[in-house]
Coordinates of C-alpha atoms in Angstrom, one line a residue:
M7 CA 112.3 -53.5 -107.8
T8 CA 115.1 -51.6 -109.4
P9 CA 116.5 -53.3 -112.6
N10 CA 120.2 -53.7 -112.1
N11 CA 122.6 -55.5 -114.8
R12 CA 125.5 -55.8 -112.5
G13 CA 127.0 -59.2 -111.9
S14 CA 127.7 -61.2 -109.2
A15 CA 130.5 -60.6 -106.7
A16 CA 134.0 -60.5 -107.8
G17 CA 135.5 -64.3 -108.6
S18 CA 131.9 -65.4 -109.8
A19 CA 131.4 -67.0 -113.2
V20 CA 129.5 -64.8 -115.8
R21 CA 126.0 -64.8 -115.1
G22 CA 123.7 -66.2 -118.2
P23 CA 120.2 -65.2 -118.9
R24 CA 118.6 -68.1 -117.1
A25 CA 120.7 -68.1 -113.9
S26 CA 119.1 -68.4 -110.7
I27 CA 120.1 -69.3 -107.3
L28 CA 120.5 -73.1 -108.9
E29 CA 123.4 -72.0 -111.1
L30 CA 124.9 -69.0 -108.9
D31 CA 127.6 -69.7 -106.3
G32 CA 129.3 -67.9 -103.6
V33 CA 128.5 -64.3 -102.3
R34 CA 125.7 -63.9 -104.7
H35 CA 123.9 -67.1 -104.1
R36 CA 123.9 -66.8 -100.5
A37 CA 122.7 -63.0 -100.9
L38 CA 119.9 -64.3 -103.0
R39 CA 118.9 -67.4 -100.9
S40 CA 118.9 -65.1 -97.8
L41 CA 115.8 -62.8 -99.2
L42 CA 113.5 -65.8 -98.7
Q43 CA 115.4 -68.2 -96.1
R44 CA 113.2 -66.9 -93.1
Q45 CA 110.4 -67.4 -95.2
F46 CA 111.4 -71.2 -95.1
G47 CA 112.8 -71.4 -91.9
A48 CA 111.3 -73.8 -88.7
S49 CA 109.2 -70.6 -87.0
V50 CA 107.2 -69.9 -89.9
I51 CA 106.9 -73.6 -91.5
N52 CA 105.6 -74.5 -88.0
S53 CA 103.2 -71.8 -88.0
Y54 CA 101.6 -73.1 -91.0
A55 CA 100.8 -76.5 -89.4
D56 CA 97.2 -75.9 -88.6
F57 CA 96.9 -74.8 -92.3
L58 CA 98.6 -77.6 -93.8
R59 CA 96.7 -80.1 -91.8
G60 CA 93.1 -78.5 -92.4
L61 CA 94.0 -78.1 -96.4
T62 CA 95.5 -81.8 -96.3
A63 CA 92.1 -83.0 -94.7
T64 CA 90.1 -81.0 -97.1
T65 CA 92.1 -82.4 -100.3
L66 CA 91.7 -86.0 -99.0
D67 CA 88.1 -85.8 -98.0
A68 CA 87.1 -84.4 -101.4
A69 CA 89.2 -87.0 -103.4
L70 CA 88.8 -90.3 -101.0
A71 CA 84.7 -89.8 -101.2
K72 CA 85.3 -90.6 -104.8
G73 CA 86.4 -94.3 -104.3
T74 CA 88.2 -94.5 -107.6
F75 CA 90.3 -91.6 -108.6
D76 CA 93.8 -90.4 -110.0
F77 CA 95.6 -89.5 -107.2
V78 CA 97.8 -87.2 -109.1
K79 CA 95.4 -85.0 -110.1
E80 CA 93.1 -85.0 -107.0
V81 CA 96.2 -85.0 -104.3
S82 CA 99.4 -85.1 -105.2
A83 CA 99.2 -82.1 -107.5
D84 CA 96.5 -80.4 -105.8
F85 CA 98.0 -80.1 -102.5
P86 CA 101.1 -78.5 -102.8
I87 CA 99.7 -76.2 -105.3
N88 CA 97.5 -74.8 -102.7
V89 CA 100.4 -74.5 -100.5
L90 CA 102.3 -72.6 -103.3
A91 CA 99.5 -70.3 -103.7
R92 CA 99.0 -69.0 -100.1
L93 CA 102.8 -68.4 -99.9
L94 CA 102.7 -66.3 -103.2
D95 CA 99.4 -65.0 -101.9
V96 CA 97.7 -65.4 -105.2
P97 CA 93.9 -66.8 -106.0
P98 CA 93.0 -70.4 -105.9
E99 CA 91.4 -69.9 -109.2
D100 CA 94.9 -69.8 -110.2
N101 CA 96.2 -73.1 -109.3
Q102 CA 95.6 -75.2 -112.6
Q103 CA 97.4 -72.7 -114.2
L104 CA 100.5 -72.8 -112.2
I105 CA 100.2 -76.6 -112.7
D106 CA 100.1 -76.3 -116.1
W107 CA 102.9 -74.3 -116.4
G108 CA 105.0 -76.4 -114.4
N109 CA 104.0 -79.6 -116.4
R110 CA 105.1 -77.5 -119.5
I111 CA 108.4 -76.3 -118.3
I112 CA 109.7 -79.4 -116.8
G113 CA 108.0 -81.8 -119.4
N114 CA 110.0 -80.3 -122.3
T115 CA 110.9 -83.5 -123.5
D116 CA 107.3 -85.0 -123.1
P117 CA 105.2 -84.6 -126.2
D118 CA 102.2 -84.7 -123.8
Y119 CA 103.2 -81.7 -122.2
A120 CA 106.0 -79.5 -124.1
D121 CA 104.9 -76.8 -126.3
V122 CA 108.3 -77.3 -128.0
L123 CA 110.3 -80.1 -127.4
L124 CA 113.6 -79.8 -126.2
H125 CA 116.6 -79.9 -128.8
S126 CA 114.0 -79.6 -131.4
E127 CA 114.9 -77.0 -134.2
E128 CA 112.2 -74.5 -132.9
S129 CA 113.5 -74.7 -129.5
E130 CA 116.7 -72.9 -130.4
Q131 CA 114.6 -69.6 -130.5
Y132 CA 114.3 -70.3 -126.5
R133 CA 117.6 -71.2 -125.8
D134 CA 117.9 -68.4 -123.3
L135 CA 114.6 -69.4 -121.3
P136 CA 114.3 -71.7 -118.4
F137 CA 114.1 -75.2 -120.1
R138 CA 113.9 -73.6 -123.3
S139 CA 110.2 -73.5 -122.7
P140 CA 108.1 -70.7 -124.2
A141 CA 105.8 -71.4 -121.1
S142 CA 108.8 -69.3 -119.2
L143 CA 107.2 -65.7 -120.7
E144 CA 104.0 -66.7 -119.4
V145 CA 105.1 -67.3 -116.1
F146 CA 107.6 -64.0 -116.3
E147 CA 104.6 -61.8 -117.0
Y148 CA 102.4 -63.4 -114.5
G149 CA 105.1 -62.7 -111.9
R150 CA 105.9 -59.3 -113.3
E151 CA 102.2 -58.5 -112.8
L152 CA 102.2 -59.6 -109.0
A153 CA 105.5 -57.5 -108.6
R154 CA 104.0 -54.5 -109.9
Q155 CA 101.1 -55.1 -107.7
R156 CA 103.1 -55.2 -104.4
Q157 CA 106.3 -53.1 -105.2
G158 CA 106.4 -50.7 -102.2
G159 CA 103.9 -52.3 -100.2
H160 CA 104.2 -54.3 -96.5
G161 CA 102.8 -57.8 -97.3
T162 CA 104.7 -60.9 -96.2
D163 CA 104.3 -63.3 -99.0
L164 CA 107.2 -64.2 -100.8
I165 CA 106.7 -62.2 -104.0
S166 CA 106.5 -59.0 -101.5
K167 CA 109.7 -60.1 -100.1
L168 CA 111.8 -60.3 -103.5
V169 CA 110.4 -57.1 -104.6
N170 CA 110.6 -54.9 -101.7
E171 CA 113.9 -56.0 -100.0
T172 CA 117.6 -55.9 -100.8
P173 CA 119.9 -58.8 -100.8
R174 CA 122.4 -58.8 -98.3
D175 CA 125.5 -58.3 -100.7
G176 CA 123.6 -54.8 -101.7
V177 CA 123.3 -55.5 -105.3
P178 CA 119.4 -54.9 -106.2
L179 CA 117.6 -57.8 -108.2
S180 CA 117.6 -57.2 -111.5
A181 CA 114.6 -57.8 -113.5
Q182 CA 115.9 -60.9 -114.9
D183 CA 116.9 -62.0 -111.4
F184 CA 113.2 -61.7 -110.4
D185 CA 112.0 -63.5 -113.5
N186 CA 114.2 -66.5 -112.7
Y187 CA 113.4 -66.5 -109.0
F188 CA 109.8 -66.4 -109.4
L189 CA 109.7 -69.2 -111.9
L190 CA 112.0 -71.4 -109.8
L191 CA 109.6 -70.9 -107.0
V192 CA 106.3 -71.7 -109.1
V193 CA 108.4 -74.9 -110.5
A194 CA 110.2 -76.3 -107.3
G195 CA 107.4 -75.4 -105.0
N196 CA 104.9 -77.8 -106.6
E197 CA 106.7 -80.5 -108.9
T198 CA 109.1 -82.0 -106.5
T199 CA 106.8 -82.5 -103.6
R200 CA 104.0 -83.6 -106.0
H201 CA 106.2 -86.4 -107.5
T202 CA 107.5 -87.3 -103.9
I203 CA 104.0 -87.7 -102.8
T204 CA 102.7 -89.9 -105.8
H205 CA 105.8 -92.2 -105.7
S206 CA 105.4 -92.9 -101.9
V207 CA 101.8 -93.9 -102.4
L208 CA 102.9 -96.1 -105.1
A209 CA 105.8 -97.7 -103.3
L210 CA 103.0 -98.3 -100.2
L211 CA 100.8 -100.1 -102.9
Q212 CA 103.5 -102.4 -104.1
H213 CA 104.9 -103.0 -100.5
P214 CA 101.5 -103.6 -98.5
E215 CA 103.7 -105.0 -95.5
Q216 CA 105.2 -101.4 -95.1
L217 CA 102.0 -99.4 -95.3
A218 CA 100.6 -101.9 -92.5
R219 CA 103.9 -101.0 -90.4
L220 CA 102.9 -97.3 -90.7
R221 CA 99.1 -98.0 -89.9
D222 CA 100.1 -100.2 -86.9
D223 CA 102.5 -97.5 -85.7
P224 CA 102.0 -93.8 -86.9
S225 CA 104.9 -92.8 -85.0
L226 CA 107.1 -94.3 -87.8
I227 CA 105.9 -91.6 -90.5
P228 CA 108.5 -89.3 -89.7
T229 CA 111.3 -91.6 -90.4
A230 CA 109.3 -93.0 -93.4
V231 CA 109.2 -89.5 -95.1
E232 CA 113.0 -89.9 -95.4
E233 CA 112.5 -93.0 -96.9
F234 CA 110.1 -91.8 -99.2
L235 CA 112.5 -89.0 -100.0
R236 CA 115.2 -91.5 -101.0
W237 CA 113.1 -93.8 -102.8
A238 CA 111.3 -91.2 -105.0
S239 CA 114.5 -89.0 -105.8
P240 CA 112.1 -86.5 -107.3
V241 CA 115.0 -84.9 -109.4
Y242 CA 117.3 -87.6 -111.2
H243 CA 120.1 -85.1 -111.8
F244 CA 121.9 -81.7 -111.8
R245 CA 124.7 -80.5 -113.6
R246 CA 127.5 -78.5 -113.1
T247 CA 130.6 -77.1 -115.1
A248 CA 134.1 -77.6 -113.5
T249 CA 135.8 -74.2 -112.7
R250 CA 139.0 -75.8 -112.3
D251 CA 141.2 -78.6 -112.7
V252 CA 140.7 -81.3 -109.9
E253 CA 140.6 -84.8 -108.8
L254 CA 137.3 -86.3 -107.7
G255 CA 136.8 -89.8 -106.6
G256 CA 139.8 -91.3 -108.3
K257 CA 139.0 -89.5 -111.6
Q258 CA 140.5 -86.6 -113.4
I259 CA 138.1 -83.4 -114.1
K260 CA 139.6 -80.5 -116.5
E261 CA 138.3 -77.0 -116.2
G262 CA 135.3 -76.6 -118.2
D263 CA 134.2 -80.3 -118.1
K264 CA 130.6 -81.0 -117.8
V265 CA 129.9 -82.9 -114.7
V266 CA 126.8 -84.6 -113.9
M267 CA 125.6 -85.6 -110.4
W268 CA 122.7 -88.3 -110.4
F269 CA 121.0 -88.2 -107.3
A270 CA 118.9 -91.3 -108.1
S271 CA 122.2 -93.1 -108.3
G272 CA 123.5 -91.6 -104.9
N273 CA 120.3 -92.5 -103.2
R274 CA 121.0 -96.1 -104.1
D275 CA 124.8 -96.2 -103.2
E276 CA 125.6 -99.6 -101.9
D277 CA 128.4 -98.0 -99.7
V278 CA 125.9 -95.8 -97.9
F279 CA 122.9 -97.9 -97.9
G280 CA 122.2 -101.2 -96.5
N281 CA 119.8 -103.3 -99.2
P282 CA 119.5 -100.1 -101.3
Y283 CA 116.8 -101.4 -103.3
D284 CA 114.8 -102.1 -100.4
F285 CA 112.1 -99.9 -99.4
D286 CA 111.9 -99.7 -96.0
V287 CA 109.6 -97.1 -93.8
T288 CA 111.9 -98.1 -90.8
R289 CA 115.3 -97.4 -92.3
Q290 CA 117.5 -95.6 -89.9
D291 CA 120.7 -93.3 -90.7
N292 CA 119.1 -92.4 -94.0
D293 CA 121.7 -90.2 -95.4
H294 CA 119.9 -89.4 -98.5
I295 CA 120.8 -86.1 -100.8
T296 CA 117.5 -85.7 -102.3
F297 CA 117.6 -82.1 -100.9
G298 CA 121.5 -81.7 -101.5
K299 CA 122.6 -82.8 -98.3
G300 CA 124.1 -79.8 -96.4
S301 CA 125.6 -78.0 -99.4
P302 CA 125.3 -74.5 -100.0
H303 CA 122.8 -75.5 -102.5
L304 CA 120.8 -77.3 -100.0
C305 CA 116.9 -76.9 -101.1
L306 CA 115.3 -73.7 -99.7
G307 CA 112.1 -75.4 -99.3
N308 CA 113.1 -78.6 -97.6
L309 CA 111.4 -78.3 -94.2
L310 CA 108.4 -77.1 -95.9
A311 CA 108.5 -80.1 -98.2
R312 CA 108.9 -82.7 -95.4
T313 CA 106.1 -81.2 -93.1
E314 CA 103.8 -81.4 -96.2
I315 CA 104.8 -85.0 -96.9
R316 CA 104.6 -85.8 -93.3
I317 CA 101.4 -84.4 -92.7
M318 CA 99.9 -85.9 -96.1
F319 CA 100.6 -89.3 -94.6
E320 CA 99.5 -88.7 -90.9
E321 CA 96.0 -88.0 -92.4
L322 CA 96.0 -90.2 -95.4
I323 CA 96.9 -93.6 -93.8
P324 CA 94.1 -93.6 -90.8
R325 CA 91.7 -92.9 -93.4
L326 CA 92.3 -96.2 -95.8
A327 CA 91.0 -99.5 -94.8
D328 CA 92.1 -100.5 -98.3
I329 CA 93.7 -98.9 -101.3
R330 CA 94.7 -100.7 -104.8
L331 CA 95.7 -99.6 -108.3
A332 CA 93.2 -99.1 -110.7
G333 CA 95.0 -98.6 -114.1
D334 CA 98.3 -97.7 -115.8
I335 CA 100.6 -95.7 -114.7
P336 CA 101.9 -93.2 -117.3
R337 CA 105.6 -91.6 -116.4
V338 CA 106.8 -88.2 -117.5
R339 CA 109.1 -88.5 -120.3
S340 CA 112.3 -87.0 -118.7
N341 CA 115.8 -87.7 -117.7
F342 CA 115.5 -84.7 -115.4
V343 CA 112.3 -85.1 -113.2
N344 CA 111.2 -88.6 -112.0
G345 CA 107.4 -87.9 -112.5
I346 CA 104.5 -89.9 -112.7
K347 CA 101.4 -88.4 -114.6
H348 CA 98.6 -90.4 -113.4
L349 CA 98.2 -92.8 -110.5
P350 CA 94.5 -94.1 -110.7
V351 CA 93.6 -96.0 -107.7
Q352 CA 90.4 -97.4 -105.8
V353 CA 90.1 -96.9 -102.1
T354 CA 88.2 -98.4 -99.4
L355 CA 87.7 -96.2 -96.2
T356 CA 87.9 -97.0 -92.7

């Protein structure tokens, strides 16, 4: 990985220190995506099917045997982090550290998670770090050590791809590019799938007739996955800055204006969804925007997430004779991530 401080292609905005593929557009955005696009493509993800099903079964067998447990801790957080560890080729004993980093970074407005609360006076010194979180520095150092170990090798893991391949625009990753890319993988590779699975289980608990439908007809599960994603909307919003004057939805937006897109609102748009506040696992034409809906910023890992969620419920539902809430459901204090901290459940097995 050769440090390089050149900016993105001509015509793109000046890149800030926190810029990742989430913030970049145009040629540079496409070039950075291309580094890992194949690793998240259908042929590679389909090759993980046996691994994912085996991991899911192992995770569920261990959790369900307890009878009463925290579904977030034992399943929703544990399962996707094990998948991420496989993709990054890091030891399973590092899983809890990866989870903790994600909590501290994404939960930067939650006193239970944050080292430094966002917009506090202390947070100013971290303004150039992702989410203004000092935990980002720990993630950077962890990633840099992995990069040092794998540079010049022939590995097929995500880190090896980042450090040993050049983006298609010919501009090598800078040290800053790598830091931000790696942090995005650690956070996005765990948090969104985790919260979608949790919200989906909660929705099935609250709508037992929908759980019964899936139990009676497991072929509905792929359709249900799209409803899970719409219903959960694990990321509430993204914000962008207008690069020129434009009219959007009958509103005048000026160059430099901050524009916020609320996924949670779009996924309940009455003009798109019939009865949008109904949870319906048989919903057809589910044109949700959870992954970015065909935009240049379509979530790179959307197929992996869909596969993880589908296999999770294909394995979970047949094991359950009954599942009930067993306590309070504290939520992450955030207007960015739609997170649940704990989901205590009591299960009876078939």
